[in-house]
Coordinates of N, CA and C in Angstrom, one line a residue:
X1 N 1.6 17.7 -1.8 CA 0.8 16.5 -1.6 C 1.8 15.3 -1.4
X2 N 2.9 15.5 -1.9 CA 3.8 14.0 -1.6 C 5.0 14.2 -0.4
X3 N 4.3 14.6 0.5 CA 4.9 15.0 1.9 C 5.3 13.5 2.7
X4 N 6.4 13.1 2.8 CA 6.9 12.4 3.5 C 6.7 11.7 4.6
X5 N 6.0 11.2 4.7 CA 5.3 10.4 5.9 C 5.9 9.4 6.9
X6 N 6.2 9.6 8.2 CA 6.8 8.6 9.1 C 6.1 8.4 10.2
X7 N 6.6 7.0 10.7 CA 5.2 6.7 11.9 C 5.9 6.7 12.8
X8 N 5.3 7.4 14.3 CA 5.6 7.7 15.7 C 4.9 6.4 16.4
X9 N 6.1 5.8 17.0 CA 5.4 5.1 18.5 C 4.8 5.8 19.2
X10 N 3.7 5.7 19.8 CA 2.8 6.7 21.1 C 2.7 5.9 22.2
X11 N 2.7 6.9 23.6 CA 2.2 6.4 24.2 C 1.2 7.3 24.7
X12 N -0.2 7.6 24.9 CA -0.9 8.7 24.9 C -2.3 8.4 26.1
X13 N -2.5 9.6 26.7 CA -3.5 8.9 27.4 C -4.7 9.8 27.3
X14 N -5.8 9.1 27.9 CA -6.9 9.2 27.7 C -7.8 10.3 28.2
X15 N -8.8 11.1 28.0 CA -9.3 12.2 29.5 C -9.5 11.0 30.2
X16 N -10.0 9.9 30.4 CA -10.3 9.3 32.0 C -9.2 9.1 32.7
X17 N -7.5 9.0 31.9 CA -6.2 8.7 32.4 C -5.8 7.1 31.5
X18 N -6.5 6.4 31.6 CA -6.1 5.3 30.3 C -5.1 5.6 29.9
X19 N -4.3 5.1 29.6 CA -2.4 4.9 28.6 C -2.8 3.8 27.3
X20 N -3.1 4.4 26.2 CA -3.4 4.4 24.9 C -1.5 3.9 24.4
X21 N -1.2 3.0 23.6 CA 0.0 2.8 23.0 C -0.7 2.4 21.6
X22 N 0.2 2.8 20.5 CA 0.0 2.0 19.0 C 1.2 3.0 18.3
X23 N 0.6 3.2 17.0 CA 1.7 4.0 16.2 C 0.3 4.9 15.7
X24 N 1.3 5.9 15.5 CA 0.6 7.4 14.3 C 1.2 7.2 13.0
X25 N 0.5 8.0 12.0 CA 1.6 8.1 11.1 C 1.7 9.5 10.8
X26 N 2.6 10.7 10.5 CA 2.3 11.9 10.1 C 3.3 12.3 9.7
X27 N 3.7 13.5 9.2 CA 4.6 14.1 8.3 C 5.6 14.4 9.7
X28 N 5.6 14.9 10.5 CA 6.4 15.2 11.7 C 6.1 15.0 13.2
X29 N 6.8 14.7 14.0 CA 6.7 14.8 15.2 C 5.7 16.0 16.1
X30 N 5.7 17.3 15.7 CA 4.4 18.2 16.2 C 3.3 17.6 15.1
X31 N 3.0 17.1 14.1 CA 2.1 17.1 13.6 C 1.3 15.9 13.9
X32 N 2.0 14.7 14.3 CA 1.6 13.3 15.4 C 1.2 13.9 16.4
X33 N 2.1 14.7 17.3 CA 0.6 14.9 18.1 C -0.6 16.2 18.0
X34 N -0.6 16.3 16.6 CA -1.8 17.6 16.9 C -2.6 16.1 16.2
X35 N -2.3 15.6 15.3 CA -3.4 14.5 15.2 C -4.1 13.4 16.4
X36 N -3.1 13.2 17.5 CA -3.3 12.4 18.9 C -4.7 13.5 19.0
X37 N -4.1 15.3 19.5 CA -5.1 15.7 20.1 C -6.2 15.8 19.7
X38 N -6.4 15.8 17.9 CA -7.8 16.1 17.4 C -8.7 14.6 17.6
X39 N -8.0 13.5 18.3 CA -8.5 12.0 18.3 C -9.1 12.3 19.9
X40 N -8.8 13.2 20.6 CA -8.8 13.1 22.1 C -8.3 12.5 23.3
X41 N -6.9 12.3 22.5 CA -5.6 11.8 23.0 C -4.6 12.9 23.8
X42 N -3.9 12.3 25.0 CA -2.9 13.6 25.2 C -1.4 12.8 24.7
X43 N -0.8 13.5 23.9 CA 0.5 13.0 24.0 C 1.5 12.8 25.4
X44 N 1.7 11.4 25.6 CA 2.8 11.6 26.8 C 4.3 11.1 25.9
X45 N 4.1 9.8 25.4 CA 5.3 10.0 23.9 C 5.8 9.5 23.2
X46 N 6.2 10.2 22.5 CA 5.8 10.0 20.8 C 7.4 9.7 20.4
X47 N 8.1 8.5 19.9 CA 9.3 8.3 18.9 C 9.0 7.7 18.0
X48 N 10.1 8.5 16.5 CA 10.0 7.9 15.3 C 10.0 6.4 15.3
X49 N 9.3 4.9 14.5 CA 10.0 4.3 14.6 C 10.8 4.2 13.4
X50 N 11.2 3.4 13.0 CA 12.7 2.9 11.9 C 11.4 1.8 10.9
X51 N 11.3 2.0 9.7 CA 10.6 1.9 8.6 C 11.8 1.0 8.2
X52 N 11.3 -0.3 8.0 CA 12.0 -1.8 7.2 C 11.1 -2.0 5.9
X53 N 11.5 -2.0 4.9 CA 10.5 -2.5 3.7 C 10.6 -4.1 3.7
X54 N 9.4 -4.0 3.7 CA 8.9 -5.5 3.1 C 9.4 -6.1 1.5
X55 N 9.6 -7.4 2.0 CA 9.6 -7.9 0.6 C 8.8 -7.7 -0.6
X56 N 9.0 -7.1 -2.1 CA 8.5 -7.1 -3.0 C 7.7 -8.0 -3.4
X57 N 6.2 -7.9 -3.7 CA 5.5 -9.2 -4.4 C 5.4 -9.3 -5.7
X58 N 5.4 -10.5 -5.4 CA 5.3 -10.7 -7.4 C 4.5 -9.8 -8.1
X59 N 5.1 -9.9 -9.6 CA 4.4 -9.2 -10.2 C 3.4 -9.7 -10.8
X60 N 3.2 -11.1 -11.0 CA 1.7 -11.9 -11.0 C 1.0 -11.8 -10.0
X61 N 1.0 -11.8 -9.0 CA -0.1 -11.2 -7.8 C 0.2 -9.8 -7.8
X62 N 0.5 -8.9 -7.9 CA 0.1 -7.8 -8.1 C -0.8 -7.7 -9.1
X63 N -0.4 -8.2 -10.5 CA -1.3 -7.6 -11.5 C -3.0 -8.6 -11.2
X64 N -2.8 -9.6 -10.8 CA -4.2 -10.4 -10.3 C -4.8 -9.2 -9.2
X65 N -4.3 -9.1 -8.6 CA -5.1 -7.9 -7.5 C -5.2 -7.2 -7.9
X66 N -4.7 -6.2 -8.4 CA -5.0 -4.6 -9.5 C -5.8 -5.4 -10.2
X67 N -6.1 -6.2 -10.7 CA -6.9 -6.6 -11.9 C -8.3 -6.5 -11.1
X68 N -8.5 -7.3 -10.2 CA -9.7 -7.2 -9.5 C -10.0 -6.0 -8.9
X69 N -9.6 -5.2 -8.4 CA -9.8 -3.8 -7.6 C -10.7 -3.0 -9.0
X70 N -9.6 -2.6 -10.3 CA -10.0 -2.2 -11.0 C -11.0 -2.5 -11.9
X71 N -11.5 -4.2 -12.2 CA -13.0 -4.5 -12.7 C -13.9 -4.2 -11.6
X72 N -13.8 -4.3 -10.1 CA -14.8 -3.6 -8.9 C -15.0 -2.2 -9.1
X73 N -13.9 -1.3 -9.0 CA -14.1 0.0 -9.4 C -14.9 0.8 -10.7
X74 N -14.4 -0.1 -11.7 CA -15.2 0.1 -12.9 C -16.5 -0.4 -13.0
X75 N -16.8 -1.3 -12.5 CA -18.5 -1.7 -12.1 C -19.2 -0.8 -11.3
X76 N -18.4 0.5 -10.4 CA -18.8 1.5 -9.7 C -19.5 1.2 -8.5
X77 N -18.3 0.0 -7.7 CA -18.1 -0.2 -5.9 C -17.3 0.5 -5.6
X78 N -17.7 1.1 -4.2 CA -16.5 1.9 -3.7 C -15.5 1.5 -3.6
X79 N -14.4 2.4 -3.6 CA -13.0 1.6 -3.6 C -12.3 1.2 -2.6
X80 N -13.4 1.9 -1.2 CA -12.7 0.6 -0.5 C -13.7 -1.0 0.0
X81 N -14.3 -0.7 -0.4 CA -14.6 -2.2 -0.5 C -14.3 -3.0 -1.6
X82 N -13.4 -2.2 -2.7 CA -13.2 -3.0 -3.9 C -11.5 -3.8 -2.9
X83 N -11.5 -2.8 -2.2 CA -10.0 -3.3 -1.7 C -10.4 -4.3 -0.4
X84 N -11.5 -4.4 -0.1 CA -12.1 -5.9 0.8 C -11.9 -6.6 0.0
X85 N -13.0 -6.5 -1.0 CA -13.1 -7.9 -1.6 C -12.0 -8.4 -2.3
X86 N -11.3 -7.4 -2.8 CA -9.8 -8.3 -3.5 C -8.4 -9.0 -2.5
X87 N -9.4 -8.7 -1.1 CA -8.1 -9.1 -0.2 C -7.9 -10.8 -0.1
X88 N -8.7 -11.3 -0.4 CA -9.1 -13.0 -0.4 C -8.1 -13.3 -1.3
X89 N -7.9 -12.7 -2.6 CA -6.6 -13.0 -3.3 C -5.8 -12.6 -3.8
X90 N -5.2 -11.8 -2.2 CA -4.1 -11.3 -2.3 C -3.4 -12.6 -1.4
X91 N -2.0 -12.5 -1.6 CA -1.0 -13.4 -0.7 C 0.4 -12.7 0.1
X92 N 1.0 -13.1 1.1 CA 2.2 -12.9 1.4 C 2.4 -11.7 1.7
X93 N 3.5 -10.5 1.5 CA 3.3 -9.5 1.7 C 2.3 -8.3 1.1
X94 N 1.4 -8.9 0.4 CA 0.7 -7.8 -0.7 C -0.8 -7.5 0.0
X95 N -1.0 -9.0 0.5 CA -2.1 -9.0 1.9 C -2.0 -7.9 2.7
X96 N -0.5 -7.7 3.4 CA -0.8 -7.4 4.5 C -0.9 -5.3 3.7
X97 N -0.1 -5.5 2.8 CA 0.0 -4.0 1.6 C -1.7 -3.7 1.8
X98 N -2.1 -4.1 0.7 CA -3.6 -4.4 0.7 C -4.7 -4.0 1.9
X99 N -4.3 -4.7 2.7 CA -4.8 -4.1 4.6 C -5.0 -3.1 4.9
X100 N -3.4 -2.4 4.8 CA -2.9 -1.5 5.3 C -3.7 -0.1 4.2
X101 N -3.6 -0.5 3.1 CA -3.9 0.5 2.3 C -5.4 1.0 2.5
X102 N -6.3 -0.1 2.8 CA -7.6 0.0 3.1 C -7.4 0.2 4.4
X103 N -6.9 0.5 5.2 CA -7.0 1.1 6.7 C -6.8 2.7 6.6
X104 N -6.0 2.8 5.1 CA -5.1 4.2 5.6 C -6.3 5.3 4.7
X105 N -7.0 4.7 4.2 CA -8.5 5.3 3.1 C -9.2 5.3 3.8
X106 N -9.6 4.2 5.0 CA -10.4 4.8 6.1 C -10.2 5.6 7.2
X107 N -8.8 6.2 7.2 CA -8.3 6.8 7.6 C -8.6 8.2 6.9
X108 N -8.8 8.5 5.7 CA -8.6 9.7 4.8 C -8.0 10.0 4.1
X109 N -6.6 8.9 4.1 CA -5.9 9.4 3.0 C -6.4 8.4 1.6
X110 N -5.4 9.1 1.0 CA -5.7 8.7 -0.8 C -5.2 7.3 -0.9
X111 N -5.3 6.1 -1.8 CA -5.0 4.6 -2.3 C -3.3 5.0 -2.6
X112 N -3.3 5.9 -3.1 CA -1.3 6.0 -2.8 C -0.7 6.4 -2.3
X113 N -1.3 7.1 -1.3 CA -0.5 7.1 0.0 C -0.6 5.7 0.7
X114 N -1.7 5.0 0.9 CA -1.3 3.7 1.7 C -0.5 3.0 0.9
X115 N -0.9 2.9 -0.4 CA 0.2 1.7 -1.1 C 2.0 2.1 -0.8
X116 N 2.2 3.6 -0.6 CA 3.3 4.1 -0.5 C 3.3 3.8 0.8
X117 N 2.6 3.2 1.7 CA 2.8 3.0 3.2 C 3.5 1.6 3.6
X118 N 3.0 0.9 2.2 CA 3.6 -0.6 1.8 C 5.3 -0.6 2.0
X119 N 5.8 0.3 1.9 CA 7.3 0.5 2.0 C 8.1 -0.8 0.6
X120 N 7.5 -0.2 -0.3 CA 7.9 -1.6 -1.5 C 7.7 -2.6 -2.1
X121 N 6.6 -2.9 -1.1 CA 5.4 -4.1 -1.7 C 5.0 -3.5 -3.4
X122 N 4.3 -2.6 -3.6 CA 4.2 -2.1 -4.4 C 5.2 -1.2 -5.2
X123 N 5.1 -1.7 -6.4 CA 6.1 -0.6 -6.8 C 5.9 0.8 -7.6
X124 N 7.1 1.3 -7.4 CA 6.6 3.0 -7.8 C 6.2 3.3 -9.0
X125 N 6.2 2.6 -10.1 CA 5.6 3.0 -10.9 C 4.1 3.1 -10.9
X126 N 3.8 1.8 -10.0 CA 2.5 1.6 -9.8 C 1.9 2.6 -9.0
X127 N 2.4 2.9 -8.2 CA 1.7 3.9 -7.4 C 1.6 5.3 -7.9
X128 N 2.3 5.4 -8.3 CA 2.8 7.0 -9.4 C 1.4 6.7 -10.8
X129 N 1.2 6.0 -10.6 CA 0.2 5.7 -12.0 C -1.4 6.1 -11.3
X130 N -1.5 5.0 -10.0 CA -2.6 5.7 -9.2 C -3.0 6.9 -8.6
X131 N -1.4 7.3 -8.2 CA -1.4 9.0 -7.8 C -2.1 9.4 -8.9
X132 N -1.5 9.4 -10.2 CA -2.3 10.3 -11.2 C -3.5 10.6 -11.7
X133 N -3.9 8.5 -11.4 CA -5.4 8.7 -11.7 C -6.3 9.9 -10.9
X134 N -5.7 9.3 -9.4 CA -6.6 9.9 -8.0 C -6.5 11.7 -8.6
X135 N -5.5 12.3 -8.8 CA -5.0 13.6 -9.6 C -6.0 13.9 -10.5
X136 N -6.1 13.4 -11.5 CA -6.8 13.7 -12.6 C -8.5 13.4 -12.6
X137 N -8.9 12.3 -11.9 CA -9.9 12.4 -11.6 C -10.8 11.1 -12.0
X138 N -9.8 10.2 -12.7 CA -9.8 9.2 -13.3 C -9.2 7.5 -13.0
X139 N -9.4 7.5 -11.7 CA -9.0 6.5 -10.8 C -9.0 4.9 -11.4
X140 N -10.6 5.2 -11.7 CA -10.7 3.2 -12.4 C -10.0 3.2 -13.9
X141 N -9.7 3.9 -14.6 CA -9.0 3.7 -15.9 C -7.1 3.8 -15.5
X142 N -7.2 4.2 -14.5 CA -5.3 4.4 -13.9 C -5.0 2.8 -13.3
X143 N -6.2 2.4 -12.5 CA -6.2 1.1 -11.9 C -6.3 0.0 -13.1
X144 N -6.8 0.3 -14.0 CA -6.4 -1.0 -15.0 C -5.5 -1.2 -16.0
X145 N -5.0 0.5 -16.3 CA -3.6 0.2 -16.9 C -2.5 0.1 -15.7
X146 N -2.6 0.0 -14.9 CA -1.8 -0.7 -13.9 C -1.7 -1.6 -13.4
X147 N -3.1 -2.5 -13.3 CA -3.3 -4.2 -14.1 C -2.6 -4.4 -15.5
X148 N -2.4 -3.7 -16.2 CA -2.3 -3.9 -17.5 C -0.7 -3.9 -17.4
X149 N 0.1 -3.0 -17.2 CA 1.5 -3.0 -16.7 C 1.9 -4.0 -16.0
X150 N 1.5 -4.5 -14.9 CA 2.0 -5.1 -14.4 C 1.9 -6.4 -14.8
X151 N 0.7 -7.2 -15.5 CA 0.5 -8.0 -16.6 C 1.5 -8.3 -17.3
X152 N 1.9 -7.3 -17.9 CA 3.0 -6.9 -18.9 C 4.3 -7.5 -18.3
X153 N 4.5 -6.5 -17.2 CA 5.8 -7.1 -16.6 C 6.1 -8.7 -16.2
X154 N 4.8 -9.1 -16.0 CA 4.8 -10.7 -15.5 C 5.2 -11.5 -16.6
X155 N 4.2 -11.3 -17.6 CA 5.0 -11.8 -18.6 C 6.7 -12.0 -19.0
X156 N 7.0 -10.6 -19.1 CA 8.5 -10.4 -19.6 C 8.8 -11.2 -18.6
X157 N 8.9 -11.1 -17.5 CA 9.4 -12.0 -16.3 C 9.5 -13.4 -16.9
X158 N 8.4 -14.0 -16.9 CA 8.0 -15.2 -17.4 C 8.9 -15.8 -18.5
X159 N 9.1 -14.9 -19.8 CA 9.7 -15.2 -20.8 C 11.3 -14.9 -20.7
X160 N 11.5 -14.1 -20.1 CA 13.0 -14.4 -19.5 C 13.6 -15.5 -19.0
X161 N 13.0 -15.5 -17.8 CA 13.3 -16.7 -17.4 C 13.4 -18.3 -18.0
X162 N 12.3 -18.3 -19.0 CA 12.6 -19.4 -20.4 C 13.1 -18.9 -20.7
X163 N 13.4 -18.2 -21.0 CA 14.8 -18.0 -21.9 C 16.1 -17.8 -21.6
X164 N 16.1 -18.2 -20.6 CA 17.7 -18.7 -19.1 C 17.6 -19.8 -19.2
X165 N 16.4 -20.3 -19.2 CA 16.0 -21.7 -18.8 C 16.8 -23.2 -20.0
X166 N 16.4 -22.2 -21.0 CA 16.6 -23.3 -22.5 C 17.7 -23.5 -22.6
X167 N 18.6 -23.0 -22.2 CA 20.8 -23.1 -22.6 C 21.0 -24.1 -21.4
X168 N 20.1 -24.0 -20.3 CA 20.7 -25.4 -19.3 C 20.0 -26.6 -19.8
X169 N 19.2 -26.6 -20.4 CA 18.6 -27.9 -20.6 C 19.5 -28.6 -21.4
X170 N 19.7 -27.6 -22.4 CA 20.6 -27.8 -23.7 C 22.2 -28.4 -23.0
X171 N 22.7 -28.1 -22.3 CA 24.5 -28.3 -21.6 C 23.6 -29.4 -20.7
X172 N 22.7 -30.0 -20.6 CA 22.3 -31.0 -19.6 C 22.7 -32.1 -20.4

């Protein structure tokens, strides 16, 4: 299940002849295009591209969005419209995370494979927490102790940084 995923530039065309361009994503170059062909695409061609991670987002907007996904989920909205509605506040690169993740579930895959599509936006613990839920069968209780963690982490963040903070005031 945790098969390594890279996306192919395409250029692919149509039965009418149309030239189709975007990206795939798939575990390998034959497997991009048996997915082109099951879309009723012909591969004309397909290169890896080069995966840049995005900037990490905070870990207060993270845990605010996991917070909301997971009170949606637990109210028993589907989860991908739990991931609509929490897109209004999301920010910066967690938006566009967020997007992508709800593109890649209407797609068919699972909420950690897109979040793992984030290339870092999210971090692995986080996703490794959802993998397990989605695993076990227990998705909205994985999504709120992952609000709950990352909560956590915001804080310590928070209180660190006062606590860097108070020795300069002090030498001021």
């Amino acid at each position: 299940d945790d098969v390594q995923v890279n996306a192919y530039r395409l250029h692919a065309a149509q039965a009418d002849g149309h030239i189709v361009r975007g990206v795939v994503e798939a575990a390998s170059e034959p497997d991009a295009g048996a997915r082109l062909v099951e879309r009723g695409l012909y591969p004309v061609r397909l290169a890896e591209t080069v995966q840049t991670s995005r900037p990490a987002a905070s870990r207060r907007d993270l845990a605010i969005v996991f917070r909301s996904i997971a009170a949606l989920v637990v109210a028993g909205v589907p989860l991908e419209r739990a991931l609509a509605a929490s897109d209004p506040v999301a920010r910066g690169p967690l938006k566009a995370a967020i997007a992508d993740a709800r593109r890649e579930l209407l797609a068919g895959r699972t909420l950690s494979q897109g979040l793992t599509a984030a290339h870092g936006v999210v971090p692995a613990v986080v996703v490794g927490m959802v993998r397990a839920g989605e695993r076990g069968g227990r998705l909205a209780p994985a999504l709120d102790e992952a609000a709950l963690h990352l909560e956590q982490e915001a804080e310590l963040v928070a209180q660190v940084r006062q606590a860097l903070a108070y020795p300069l005031v002090l030498a001021v």
